[in-house]
Amino acid sequence: VGFLLYFMCFCHLLVWFVKGICKLMAYDTDGDGDFDVEDAKVLLGRVLGNGGKKRKMKSLQSVRSEPDDGSECERVVPVCPDGSVLCFQNRLSQQRNHLSLQQNHPQNQNNNQNHQNQPQNQNNNHNQNQNHFIQIIKIFKLCSCHFCHFLLLFILAKKKKPKLFNKFDKTIKAEIDAAEKLRKKGKVDEALRAFESLVQQYPQSPRARYGKAQAEDDVAEKLRSNDMLQRAINTYREAAELPDATSDLLMAALKRRAERQQFLGRMRGSLVTLERLVQIFPEDISLKNDLGVAHLLLGDNKGAKKVYEQVLAAAPNNGFAKVHYGFILKSENKIAESIPYLKEGLESGEPGTDDGRFYFHLGDALQRVGDNSAYHWYELGHQRGHFASVWQRSLYNVEGLKAQPWWTPKETGYTDLVKMLERNWKTIRDEALAVMDRNTGQFIPEEENLREKGEWGQYTLWQQGKKVGNSCQGVPKTCSLLEKHPEATGCKRGQIKFSVMHPGTHVWPHTGPTNCRLRMHLGLVIPKQGCRIRCTTETRQWEEGKVLIFDDSFEHEVWQDADSYRLIFIVDVWHPELTAYQRQTLSPI
């Protein structure tokens, strides 16, 4: 009974305490429009006896600010098995439409706005709120432990809002707030007109110009207009260049400018913007991390590597820098060196590290050094929602599609295509051999860094749903046969190609980038022994004139231990459960 009475008293006190905290929102000692860490410390100082002096305190910042449009890793892409920077470039190109803004482009989060609406009766309530606060402090003092004081400060100290108003802006704050209120309510056209009027009246106001940029940004999203978005990008720059812009506004304007430049594909311009930010705020690690990503988006591995080396020299435990540095090392085929960086970066749990690519490449690196803990990381990636399963690790998927490693022709629904291939396999083989015998170099080495050893060449006819150059001139009959099957030639997430593998070749376990396709292998020249393919736990062998069908989004591995070359014909087809609309609108891979 005593415990229950004590608990009820505690709950009553807690309700009263929270009610008091809500009232304190009107108490603003530093004029920034809200009750925050600094205000709490001033009040604590007055009540607890430090004279009410404000002392500067280093704020704890997240290692990396995620772009509020999700654009930048927006920066994560069809996985290149070798970990190359194309993985960064391709995804961004998929998510960007140079003609119009993407339909699934996230709404503007307005993370860098100053949403300050002060009550009219702030002065009247000031003393009442402070008295309520003093009563709370006195109760906490009864506990006689400093922990309670720190607990109180922790509860009160919500994340400090950026200070976007300079001294002049504060004199026109009511007008800016009125325009900002329109923008927050979604009346973006009216907001833009209001901010344009403010900029015309007060051209020296950084906050008004920043608001104009944000309104242009919103209108661009509404109209799906890249021209309007370019206007916003220019206005963000203008706001940052005004002489009396606060450091917070300068940071917010240039960061948003860089993000929107990346969204439009202005990678080099974004890099320049981020370089300027790093020059202005050299101690901000998150900006350097973003700069490293900008280098990767440009395909500049060396530049990115240099940036992350600088970050790790200053902040050796920075998880974001570690995973990206490990990613770069792996792309350089420094497999063993990449593992600790990828592993420690993921273990840090810092923002920007929980990404399927990093689980993918850490597991791949571990497999290549013979470490079975790879499957532990694949399982974690699955639990985090990055992989459909431990075996099926593609990253660019359509949910709900039937998933199994091996398929029969009947299950695919493409029996006509399979029959055509098997019926004409000798014709297809003879054309492929003719191309090989000419020694024209049209069979190019596999360049995805999937081989442990050996030689593996490919001759591609279709890629991403389009013919590759003049490749069909060498095999006209084969191409003529395939043109009657759009499920293959129109597969924008696949290829049609010949594949020759020479003795002594081993292909590492790997997965394809998407679950939107199935892969057919037609045997053309198959040695009697020594050639096999494993998909998940089942291993099969090719036969001349027969088609094998598997889902290459599942882990698969190949061995060529025969005495002569193996030649097959690879035909990718759309997953049979994809609708016609999906096949038309899915981005190429």
Coordinates of C-alpha atoms in Angstrom, one line a residue:
V1 CA 0.0 0.0 0.0
G2 CA 2.8 2.3 0.9
F3 CA 4.5 1.7 -2.4
L4 CA 1.2 2.4 -4.3
L5 CA 0.8 5.7 -2.5
Y6 CA 4.4 6.6 -3.2
F7 CA 3.9 5.7 -6.9
M8 CA 0.7 7.8 -7.2
C9 CA 2.4 10.8 -5.6
F10 CA 5.2 10.4 -8.1
C11 CA 2.8 10.3 -11.1
H12 CA 1.0 13.4 -9.8
L13 CA 4.3 15.2 -9.5
L14 CA 5.4 14.1 -13.0
V15 CA 2.2 15.4 -14.5
W16 CA 2.6 18.7 -12.7
F17 CA 6.3 18.8 -13.8
V18 CA 5.4 18.2 -17.5
K19 CA 2.7 20.9 -17.3
G20 CA 5.3 23.3 -16.0
I21 CA 7.7 22.4 -18.8
C22 CA 5.0 23.2 -21.4
K23 CA 4.6 26.6 -19.8
L24 CA 8.3 27.3 -20.1
M25 CA 8.2 27.2 -23.8
A26 CA 7.3 30.9 -23.6
Y27 CA 10.5 31.6 -21.6
D28 CA 13.2 32.7 -24.0
T29 CA 16.3 34.2 -22.4
D30 CA 18.4 34.5 -25.6
G31 CA 15.8 35.8 -28.0
D32 CA 16.0 32.9 -30.4
G33 CA 12.3 32.2 -30.3
D34 CA 12.2 29.1 -28.1
F35 CA 13.1 27.5 -24.8
D36 CA 16.2 25.5 -25.3
V37 CA 19.5 24.3 -23.7
E38 CA 20.9 27.8 -23.1
D39 CA 17.6 29.1 -21.6
A40 CA 17.4 26.1 -19.2
K41 CA 21.0 26.7 -18.1
V42 CA 20.3 30.3 -17.4
L43 CA 17.3 29.4 -15.3
L44 CA 19.2 26.7 -13.5
G45 CA 22.0 29.1 -12.8
R46 CA 19.6 31.7 -11.3
V47 CA 17.9 29.1 -9.1
L48 CA 20.9 27.0 -8.2
G49 CA 23.1 29.9 -7.5
N50 CA 25.7 30.4 -10.3
G51 CA 24.5 34.0 -11.0
G52 CA 22.6 33.2 -14.1
K53 CA 25.7 33.5 -16.3
K54 CA 25.5 31.8 -19.6
R55 CA 28.4 29.6 -20.4
K56 CA 29.1 28.2 -23.8
M57 CA 28.7 24.5 -24.1
K58 CA 29.7 22.4 -27.0
S59 CA 26.6 20.9 -28.6
L60 CA 26.5 17.2 -29.4
Q61 CA 25.9 17.0 -33.1
S62 CA 25.0 13.9 -35.0
V63 CA 27.9 12.5 -36.9
R64 CA 26.1 13.2 -40.2
S65 CA 23.0 15.1 -41.1
E66 CA 20.8 13.1 -43.4
P67 CA 19.7 15.2 -46.4
D68 CA 16.1 16.1 -45.9
D69 CA 15.3 15.1 -49.4
G70 CA 16.9 11.8 -49.1
S71 CA 18.7 12.5 -52.3
E72 CA 22.2 11.6 -51.4
C73 CA 22.9 8.1 -51.1
E74 CA 19.9 8.6 -52.7
R75 CA 23.3 7.8 -52.9
V76 CA 23.0 4.1 -52.9
V77 CA 22.6 2.2 -56.2
P78 CA 22.5 -1.0 -58.1
V79 CA 25.2 -2.8 -56.3
C80 CA 28.4 -3.2 -58.3
P81 CA 29.8 -6.4 -57.0
D82 CA 33.3 -4.9 -56.9
G83 CA 32.2 -2.0 -54.8
S84 CA 33.0 0.6 -57.4
V85 CA 31.8 4.1 -57.3
L86 CA 29.3 3.3 -60.1
C87 CA 27.3 2.0 -57.2
F88 CA 26.9 5.6 -56.1
Q89 CA 26.5 7.1 -59.5
N90 CA 23.9 4.7 -60.9
R91 CA 21.4 4.9 -58.1
L92 CA 21.4 8.7 -58.3
S93 CA 20.8 8.6 -62.0
Q94 CA 17.9 6.2 -61.5
Q95 CA 16.3 8.5 -58.9
R96 CA 16.8 11.6 -60.9
N97 CA 14.7 12.6 -63.9
H98 CA 16.2 15.4 -66.0
L99 CA 12.9 16.4 -67.4
S100 CA 10.8 16.5 -64.3
L101 CA 11.0 15.9 -60.5
Q102 CA 10.5 12.4 -59.3
Q103 CA 7.0 11.5 -58.2
N104 CA 8.3 9.9 -55.1
H105 CA 10.5 12.8 -54.2
P106 CA 10.1 13.3 -50.5
Q107 CA 8.2 16.4 -49.2
N108 CA 10.4 19.3 -48.1
Q109 CA 11.1 18.6 -44.4
N110 CA 12.0 22.2 -43.6
N111 CA 14.5 21.0 -41.1
N112 CA 16.5 24.3 -41.2
Q113 CA 13.6 26.7 -40.7
N114 CA 13.1 29.0 -37.7
H115 CA 9.5 28.2 -36.7
Q116 CA 9.1 30.8 -34.0
N117 CA 5.7 32.0 -33.2
Q118 CA 5.9 33.9 -29.9
P119 CA 2.7 34.3 -27.8
Q120 CA 1.4 37.8 -27.5
N121 CA 1.2 37.5 -23.8
Q122 CA 4.8 36.3 -23.4
N123 CA 5.8 39.1 -21.0
N124 CA 2.7 38.7 -18.9
N125 CA 3.4 35.0 -18.5
H126 CA 7.1 35.3 -17.9
N127 CA 7.1 35.6 -14.2
Q128 CA 4.4 33.0 -13.7
N129 CA 6.4 30.5 -15.8
Q130 CA 9.7 31.3 -14.0
N131 CA 8.0 30.8 -10.6
H132 CA 6.7 27.4 -11.7
F133 CA 10.2 26.5 -12.8
I134 CA 11.7 27.6 -9.5
Q135 CA 9.2 25.4 -7.6
I136 CA 10.3 22.4 -9.8
I137 CA 14.0 23.2 -9.1
K138 CA 13.4 23.4 -5.4
I139 CA 11.8 20.0 -5.4
F140 CA 14.7 18.5 -7.3
K141 CA 17.1 20.2 -4.8
L142 CA 15.5 18.1 -2.0
C143 CA 16.9 15.0 -3.7
S144 CA 20.4 16.4 -2.9
C145 CA 22.0 14.6 -5.9
H146 CA 23.5 16.4 -8.9
F147 CA 22.1 13.6 -11.1
C148 CA 18.6 15.0 -10.8
H149 CA 19.8 18.4 -11.9
F150 CA 21.4 16.9 -15.0
L151 CA 18.2 14.9 -15.6
L152 CA 16.2 18.0 -15.5
L153 CA 18.6 19.7 -17.9
F154 CA 18.4 16.7 -20.2
I155 CA 14.6 16.8 -20.2
L156 CA 14.5 20.5 -20.9
A157 CA 17.3 20.6 -23.4
K158 CA 15.7 19.8 -26.6
K159 CA 17.8 20.2 -29.7
K160 CA 18.6 23.8 -30.2
K161 CA 17.0 25.4 -33.3
P162 CA 19.3 27.1 -35.8
K163 CA 19.5 30.9 -35.4
L164 CA 18.5 32.2 -38.8
F165 CA 17.7 35.8 -37.8
N166 CA 20.4 38.5 -37.7
K167 CA 19.7 41.8 -35.9
F168 CA 18.1 43.4 -38.9
D169 CA 15.9 40.3 -39.6
K170 CA 14.5 40.5 -36.1
T171 CA 13.1 43.9 -36.8
I172 CA 11.0 42.5 -39.6
K173 CA 10.4 39.1 -37.9
A174 CA 6.6 39.6 -37.9
E175 CA 6.5 39.9 -41.7
I176 CA 8.9 37.0 -42.2
D177 CA 6.8 34.8 -39.9
A178 CA 3.6 35.7 -41.8
A179 CA 5.2 34.6 -45.1
E180 CA 6.7 31.5 -43.4
K181 CA 3.3 30.6 -41.9
L182 CA 1.9 30.5 -45.5
R183 CA 4.7 28.2 -46.5
K184 CA 4.2 25.9 -43.6
K185 CA 0.5 25.6 -44.4
G186 CA 1.3 24.5 -47.9
K187 CA 0.2 27.8 -49.6
V188 CA 3.5 27.8 -51.4
D189 CA 2.5 30.2 -54.3
E190 CA 1.3 32.8 -51.8
A191 CA 4.4 32.2 -49.7
L192 CA 6.6 32.8 -52.7
R193 CA 4.9 36.0 -53.6
A194 CA 5.2 37.2 -49.9
F195 CA 8.9 36.4 -49.7
E196 CA 9.6 38.0 -53.1
S197 CA 7.9 41.1 -51.8
L198 CA 10.1 41.0 -48.7
V199 CA 13.3 40.5 -50.7
Q200 CA 12.3 43.5 -52.9
Q201 CA 11.7 45.7 -49.8
Y202 CA 14.6 44.4 -47.8
P203 CA 17.3 43.1 -50.2
Q204 CA 19.8 43.0 -47.4
S205 CA 17.8 40.5 -45.4
P206 CA 19.4 37.0 -45.4
R207 CA 16.4 35.4 -43.7
A208 CA 13.9 36.8 -46.3
R209 CA 16.0 35.6 -49.2
Y210 CA 16.4 32.2 -47.6
G211 CA 12.7 32.0 -47.2
K212 CA 12.3 32.9 -50.9
A213 CA 14.7 30.0 -51.8
Q214 CA 12.7 27.6 -49.6
A215 CA 9.4 28.7 -51.2
E216 CA 10.9 28.3 -54.7
D217 CA 12.0 24.9 -53.6
D218 CA 8.5 24.0 -52.6
V219 CA 6.9 25.4 -55.8
A220 CA 9.4 23.4 -57.8
E221 CA 8.2 20.3 -56.1
K222 CA 4.6 21.2 -56.6
L223 CA 5.1 22.0 -60.3
R224 CA 7.7 19.3 -60.9
S225 CA 9.8 21.9 -62.5
N226 CA 13.6 21.7 -62.7
D227 CA 13.7 25.3 -63.9
M228 CA 12.1 26.5 -60.7
L229 CA 14.4 24.2 -58.7
Q230 CA 17.4 25.8 -60.4
R231 CA 16.0 29.2 -59.3
A232 CA 15.9 27.9 -55.7
I233 CA 19.5 26.7 -56.0
N234 CA 20.6 30.2 -57.1
T235 CA 18.6 31.9 -54.4
Y236 CA 20.2 29.7 -51.7
R237 CA 23.5 30.9 -52.9
E238 CA 22.4 34.5 -52.8
A239 CA 21.2 34.1 -49.2
A240 CA 24.5 32.7 -48.2
E241 CA 26.5 35.4 -49.9
L242 CA 24.8 38.3 -48.0
P243 CA 27.3 39.9 -45.6
D244 CA 25.3 39.6 -42.4
A245 CA 24.0 36.1 -42.7
T246 CA 24.2 34.1 -39.5
S247 CA 26.4 31.1 -39.4
D248 CA 23.3 28.8 -39.0
L249 CA 21.6 30.3 -42.0
L250 CA 24.8 30.1 -44.1
M251 CA 25.1 26.4 -43.1
A252 CA 21.4 25.7 -43.9
A253 CA 21.4 27.5 -47.2
L254 CA 24.5 25.9 -48.6
K255 CA 23.7 22.4 -47.4
R256 CA 20.3 22.6 -49.0
R257 CA 21.9 24.0 -52.2
A258 CA 24.3 21.1 -52.4
E259 CA 21.5 18.6 -51.9
R260 CA 19.3 20.1 -54.6
Q261 CA 22.3 20.3 -57.0
Q262 CA 22.9 16.6 -56.5
F263 CA 19.2 16.0 -57.1
L264 CA 19.5 17.7 -60.5
G265 CA 22.6 15.9 -61.4
R266 CA 24.9 18.9 -60.9
M267 CA 27.5 16.8 -59.1
R268 CA 30.4 19.1 -59.7
G269 CA 28.5 22.1 -58.6
S270 CA 27.5 20.3 -55.5
L271 CA 31.1 19.4 -54.8
V272 CA 32.1 23.1 -55.1
T273 CA 29.3 24.1 -52.7
L274 CA 30.4 21.4 -50.1
E275 CA 34.0 22.5 -50.5
R276 CA 33.0 26.0 -49.6
L277 CA 31.1 24.7 -46.6
V278 CA 34.1 22.8 -45.4
Q279 CA 36.3 25.9 -45.7
I280 CA 33.8 27.9 -43.7
F281 CA 33.2 25.2 -41.0
P282 CA 36.5 23.3 -41.0
E283 CA 35.7 21.6 -37.7
D284 CA 32.4 20.1 -38.8
I285 CA 33.1 16.4 -39.5
S286 CA 29.6 15.8 -41.0
L287 CA 30.4 18.3 -43.8
K288 CA 33.6 16.5 -44.6
N289 CA 31.7 13.2 -44.7
D290 CA 29.2 14.7 -47.2
L291 CA 32.1 16.1 -49.2
G292 CA 33.6 12.6 -49.5
V293 CA 30.3 11.3 -50.8
A294 CA 30.2 14.1 -53.4
H295 CA 33.6 12.9 -54.6
L296 CA 32.2 9.4 -54.9
L297 CA 29.2 10.6 -56.9
L298 CA 31.7 12.1 -59.4
G299 CA 33.5 8.8 -59.6
D300 CA 36.5 10.4 -57.8
N301 CA 37.6 7.6 -55.5
K302 CA 41.0 9.2 -54.9
G303 CA 39.4 12.4 -53.8
A304 CA 36.9 10.6 -51.5
K305 CA 39.7 8.5 -50.0
K306 CA 41.7 11.6 -49.2
V307 CA 38.7 13.2 -47.5
Y308 CA 37.9 10.2 -45.4
E309 CA 41.6 9.8 -44.4
Q310 CA 41.5 13.3 -43.1
V311 CA 38.2 12.6 -41.2
L312 CA 39.6 9.5 -39.6
A313 CA 42.8 11.3 -38.6
A314 CA 40.7 13.8 -36.7
A315 CA 38.0 11.5 -35.6
P316 CA 39.3 7.9 -35.6
N317 CA 36.0 6.4 -34.4
N318 CA 33.8 8.1 -36.9
G319 CA 31.5 5.3 -38.2
F320 CA 30.3 7.0 -41.3
A321 CA 33.9 7.7 -42.5
K322 CA 34.9 4.1 -41.6
V323 CA 32.2 2.4 -43.7
H324 CA 32.8 4.6 -46.7
Y325 CA 36.6 4.3 -46.4
G326 CA 36.2 0.5 -46.2
F327 CA 33.9 0.6 -49.3
I328 CA 36.6 2.4 -51.2
L329 CA 39.3 0.0 -50.1
K330 CA 37.2 -2.9 -51.3
S331 CA 36.7 -1.2 -54.7
E332 CA 40.5 -1.1 -54.9
N333 CA 40.5 -4.9 -54.2
K334 CA 42.1 -4.4 -50.8
I335 CA 39.8 -7.0 -49.4
A336 CA 41.4 -7.8 -46.1
E337 CA 42.1 -4.1 -45.3
S338 CA 38.5 -3.2 -46.0
I339 CA 37.0 -5.6 -43.5
P340 CA 37.8 -3.8 -40.2
Y341 CA 36.6 -0.5 -41.5
L342 CA 33.3 -1.9 -42.8
K343 CA 32.8 -3.9 -39.7
E344 CA 33.6 -1.2 -37.2
G345 CA 31.6 1.4 -39.2
L346 CA 28.5 -0.9 -39.1
E347 CA 29.0 -1.7 -35.4
S348 CA 29.0 2.0 -34.6
G349 CA 25.4 2.4 -35.6
E350 CA 25.9 6.0 -36.5
P351 CA 23.6 7.7 -39.0
G352 CA 24.4 6.9 -42.6
T353 CA 26.0 3.5 -41.8
D354 CA 22.9 1.3 -41.7
D355 CA 22.9 0.7 -45.5
G356 CA 22.5 -2.5 -47.4
R357 CA 25.6 -1.9 -49.5
F358 CA 27.9 -2.0 -46.5
Y359 CA 26.4 -5.3 -45.2
F360 CA 26.6 -6.6 -48.8
H361 CA 30.3 -5.7 -49.2
L362 CA 31.4 -6.7 -45.7
G363 CA 29.9 -10.1 -46.2
D364 CA 31.4 -10.4 -49.7
A365 CA 34.9 -9.4 -48.4
L366 CA 34.6 -12.0 -45.5
Q367 CA 33.6 -14.7 -48.0
R368 CA 36.6 -13.9 -50.1
V369 CA 39.0 -14.4 -47.2
G370 CA 37.2 -17.6 -46.2
D371 CA 35.5 -16.2 -43.1
N372 CA 32.1 -17.8 -42.5
S373 CA 31.0 -14.9 -40.3
A374 CA 29.9 -13.4 -43.6
Y375 CA 26.6 -15.1 -43.1
H376 CA 26.2 -13.4 -39.7
W377 CA 26.4 -10.0 -41.4
Y378 CA 24.1 -11.1 -44.1
E379 CA 21.6 -12.2 -41.4
L380 CA 21.9 -8.8 -39.7
G381 CA 21.3 -7.2 -43.1
H382 CA 18.2 -9.3 -43.5
Q383 CA 17.0 -8.4 -40.0
R384 CA 17.6 -4.7 -40.8
G385 CA 15.4 -5.0 -43.8
H386 CA 18.1 -4.6 -46.5
F387 CA 17.9 -8.2 -47.8
A388 CA 14.9 -10.4 -48.6
S389 CA 16.8 -13.3 -47.0
V390 CA 20.3 -14.4 -46.1
W391 CA 20.5 -16.0 -49.6
Q392 CA 18.6 -13.4 -51.6
R393 CA 20.7 -10.2 -51.2
S394 CA 19.7 -8.0 -54.2
L395 CA 19.1 -4.4 -53.2
Y396 CA 16.8 -3.1 -55.9
N397 CA 13.6 -5.1 -55.6
V398 CA 9.9 -5.2 -56.2
E399 CA 8.1 -6.6 -53.1
G400 CA 5.8 -9.6 -53.3
L401 CA 7.4 -11.3 -56.3
K402 CA 7.8 -15.1 -56.1
A403 CA 11.2 -15.9 -54.8
Q404 CA 13.0 -19.3 -55.3
P405 CA 16.5 -20.0 -56.6
W406 CA 15.7 -22.5 -59.4
W407 CA 12.8 -22.3 -61.9
T408 CA 11.3 -24.6 -64.4
P409 CA 10.2 -23.3 -67.9
K410 CA 6.6 -23.9 -67.0
E411 CA 6.9 -21.9 -63.8
T412 CA 8.2 -18.9 -65.7
G413 CA 5.5 -18.9 -68.3
Y414 CA 8.2 -18.4 -71.0
T415 CA 8.0 -21.9 -72.5
D416 CA 7.9 -20.6 -76.0
L417 CA 11.2 -18.8 -75.5
V418 CA 12.8 -21.8 -73.9
K419 CA 11.7 -24.1 -76.7
M420 CA 13.0 -21.6 -79.3
L421 CA 16.4 -21.5 -77.6
E422 CA 16.7 -25.3 -77.3
R423 CA 15.4 -25.9 -80.8
N424 CA 18.0 -23.4 -82.3
W425 CA 20.9 -24.0 -80.0
K426 CA 23.2 -25.2 -82.7
T427 CA 22.6 -22.1 -84.9
I428 CA 23.2 -19.9 -81.8
R429 CA 26.4 -21.9 -81.0
D430 CA 27.8 -21.7 -84.5
E431 CA 27.4 -17.9 -84.7
A432 CA 29.1 -17.5 -81.3
L433 CA 32.0 -19.8 -82.3
A434 CA 32.4 -17.8 -85.5
V435 CA 32.7 -14.6 -83.5
M436 CA 35.2 -16.2 -81.2
D437 CA 37.2 -17.7 -84.1
R438 CA 37.7 -14.3 -85.7
N439 CA 39.6 -13.2 -82.7
T440 CA 38.2 -9.7 -83.0
G441 CA 38.3 -9.0 -79.3
Q442 CA 34.6 -8.7 -79.1
F443 CA 34.6 -11.1 -76.2
I444 CA 35.7 -8.7 -73.5
P445 CA 37.0 -9.8 -70.0
E446 CA 34.5 -9.8 -67.2
E447 CA 35.1 -6.5 -65.4
E448 CA 33.0 -6.8 -62.2
N449 CA 35.8 -8.3 -60.1
L450 CA 33.8 -11.5 -59.5
R451 CA 36.7 -13.9 -60.3
E452 CA 39.0 -15.4 -57.8
K453 CA 41.1 -16.7 -60.7
G454 CA 40.9 -17.7 -64.4
E455 CA 39.6 -16.1 -67.6
W456 CA 36.0 -15.2 -68.3
G457 CA 34.9 -13.3 -71.4
Q458 CA 31.5 -11.9 -72.5
Y459 CA 30.0 -10.8 -75.8
T460 CA 26.9 -8.7 -75.1
L461 CA 24.0 -8.3 -77.5
W462 CA 21.4 -6.4 -75.4
Q463 CA 21.8 -4.5 -72.2
Q464 CA 19.2 -2.6 -70.2
G465 CA 16.6 -3.4 -72.9
K466 CA 18.7 -1.9 -75.8
K467 CA 21.0 -3.4 -78.4
V468 CA 24.6 -2.9 -77.8
G469 CA 26.3 -1.1 -80.7
N470 CA 26.8 -3.3 -83.8
S471 CA 27.1 -6.5 -81.9
C472 CA 24.1 -8.1 -83.7
Q473 CA 26.0 -7.8 -87.0
G474 CA 28.2 -10.7 -85.9
V475 CA 25.3 -13.0 -84.9
P476 CA 22.4 -11.9 -87.1
K477 CA 20.4 -15.1 -86.9
T478 CA 20.6 -15.2 -83.1
C479 CA 19.4 -11.6 -82.8
S480 CA 16.6 -12.3 -85.3
L481 CA 15.3 -15.2 -83.2
L482 CA 15.4 -13.1 -80.0
E483 CA 13.6 -10.1 -81.4
K484 CA 10.3 -12.1 -81.3
H485 CA 10.6 -12.3 -77.5
P486 CA 10.2 -8.8 -75.8
E487 CA 10.3 -10.5 -72.3
A488 CA 14.0 -10.8 -73.0
T489 CA 15.0 -8.0 -75.4
G490 CA 12.8 -5.5 -73.4
C491 CA 14.2 -6.5 -70.0
K492 CA 15.7 -3.2 -68.8
R493 CA 17.1 -4.9 -65.8
G494 CA 19.0 -7.6 -67.6
Q495 CA 21.3 -8.6 -70.4
I496 CA 21.6 -11.0 -73.3
K497 CA 25.1 -12.2 -73.9
F498 CA 27.5 -15.0 -74.7
S499 CA 29.8 -16.1 -71.9
V500 CA 33.0 -18.1 -72.4
M501 CA 34.8 -19.4 -69.3
H502 CA 38.3 -21.0 -69.6
P503 CA 39.7 -23.8 -67.4
G504 CA 40.9 -23.0 -63.9
T505 CA 38.3 -20.2 -63.4
H506 CA 36.4 -19.7 -60.1
V507 CA 33.7 -17.1 -59.7
W508 CA 33.2 -15.9 -56.1
P509 CA 29.8 -16.3 -54.5
H510 CA 27.7 -13.3 -55.5
T511 CA 24.2 -12.0 -56.1
G512 CA 22.7 -9.9 -58.8
P513 CA 21.3 -6.4 -58.1
T514 CA 17.6 -7.0 -58.5
N515 CA 14.8 -9.6 -58.1
C516 CA 13.0 -8.3 -61.2
R517 CA 14.6 -10.7 -63.6
L518 CA 15.3 -14.4 -64.0
R519 CA 18.4 -15.7 -65.8
M520 CA 18.4 -18.4 -68.5
H521 CA 21.6 -20.3 -69.4
L522 CA 21.6 -22.2 -72.7
G523 CA 24.5 -24.7 -72.9
L524 CA 26.4 -24.3 -76.2
V525 CA 29.9 -25.9 -75.6
I526 CA 30.0 -27.9 -72.3
P527 CA 32.9 -30.1 -71.3
K528 CA 31.9 -33.5 -70.0
Q529 CA 33.2 -32.8 -66.5
G530 CA 34.4 -30.0 -64.3
C531 CA 31.8 -27.2 -65.0
R532 CA 29.2 -26.5 -62.3
I533 CA 27.0 -23.8 -60.9
R534 CA 25.7 -23.5 -57.3
C535 CA 22.6 -21.4 -56.5
T536 CA 22.0 -21.3 -52.7
T537 CA 22.5 -24.9 -51.6
E538 CA 21.9 -26.8 -54.8
T539 CA 24.6 -27.4 -57.5
R540 CA 23.8 -28.2 -61.1
Q541 CA 25.7 -28.7 -64.4
W542 CA 25.0 -27.4 -67.8
E543 CA 24.0 -29.6 -70.8
E544 CA 24.5 -28.7 -74.4
G545 CA 21.2 -27.6 -76.0
K546 CA 19.4 -27.4 -72.6
V547 CA 18.3 -24.3 -70.6
L548 CA 18.9 -23.8 -66.9
I549 CA 16.8 -21.1 -65.2
F550 CA 17.6 -19.5 -61.9
D551 CA 17.0 -16.3 -60.0
D552 CA 20.4 -14.6 -59.8
S553 CA 19.3 -12.3 -56.9
F554 CA 20.1 -15.4 -54.9
E555 CA 23.7 -16.3 -54.0
H556 CA 25.4 -18.3 -56.8
E557 CA 28.9 -19.5 -57.5
V558 CA 30.6 -21.0 -60.6
W559 CA 33.6 -23.4 -61.0
Q560 CA 35.3 -24.3 -64.3
D561 CA 37.7 -27.2 -63.6
A562 CA 37.5 -28.8 -67.1
D563 CA 40.3 -29.2 -69.7
S564 CA 38.6 -26.9 -72.3
Y565 CA 36.5 -23.8 -72.4
R566 CA 32.8 -23.6 -71.5
L567 CA 30.5 -21.5 -73.7
I568 CA 26.9 -20.6 -72.8
F569 CA 24.2 -18.1 -73.9
I570 CA 22.7 -16.0 -71.1
V571 CA 19.2 -14.5 -71.6
D572 CA 17.7 -12.4 -68.8
V573 CA 13.9 -12.1 -68.8
W574 CA 11.5 -10.1 -66.7
H575 CA 10.2 -11.8 -63.6
P576 CA 6.9 -13.3 -64.8
E577 CA 4.8 -11.6 -62.0
L578 CA 5.8 -8.1 -63.0
T579 CA 2.9 -6.2 -64.6
A580 CA 3.2 -4.5 -68.0
Y581 CA 3.1 -1.1 -66.2
Q582 CA 6.0 -2.1 -63.9
R583 CA 8.0 -3.4 -66.9
Q584 CA 7.5 -0.1 -68.6
T585 CA 8.3 2.2 -65.7
L586 CA 11.0 0.4 -63.7
S587 CA 14.4 2.1 -64.0
P588 CA 17.1 0.3 -66.0
I589 CA 19.9 -1.6 -64.2

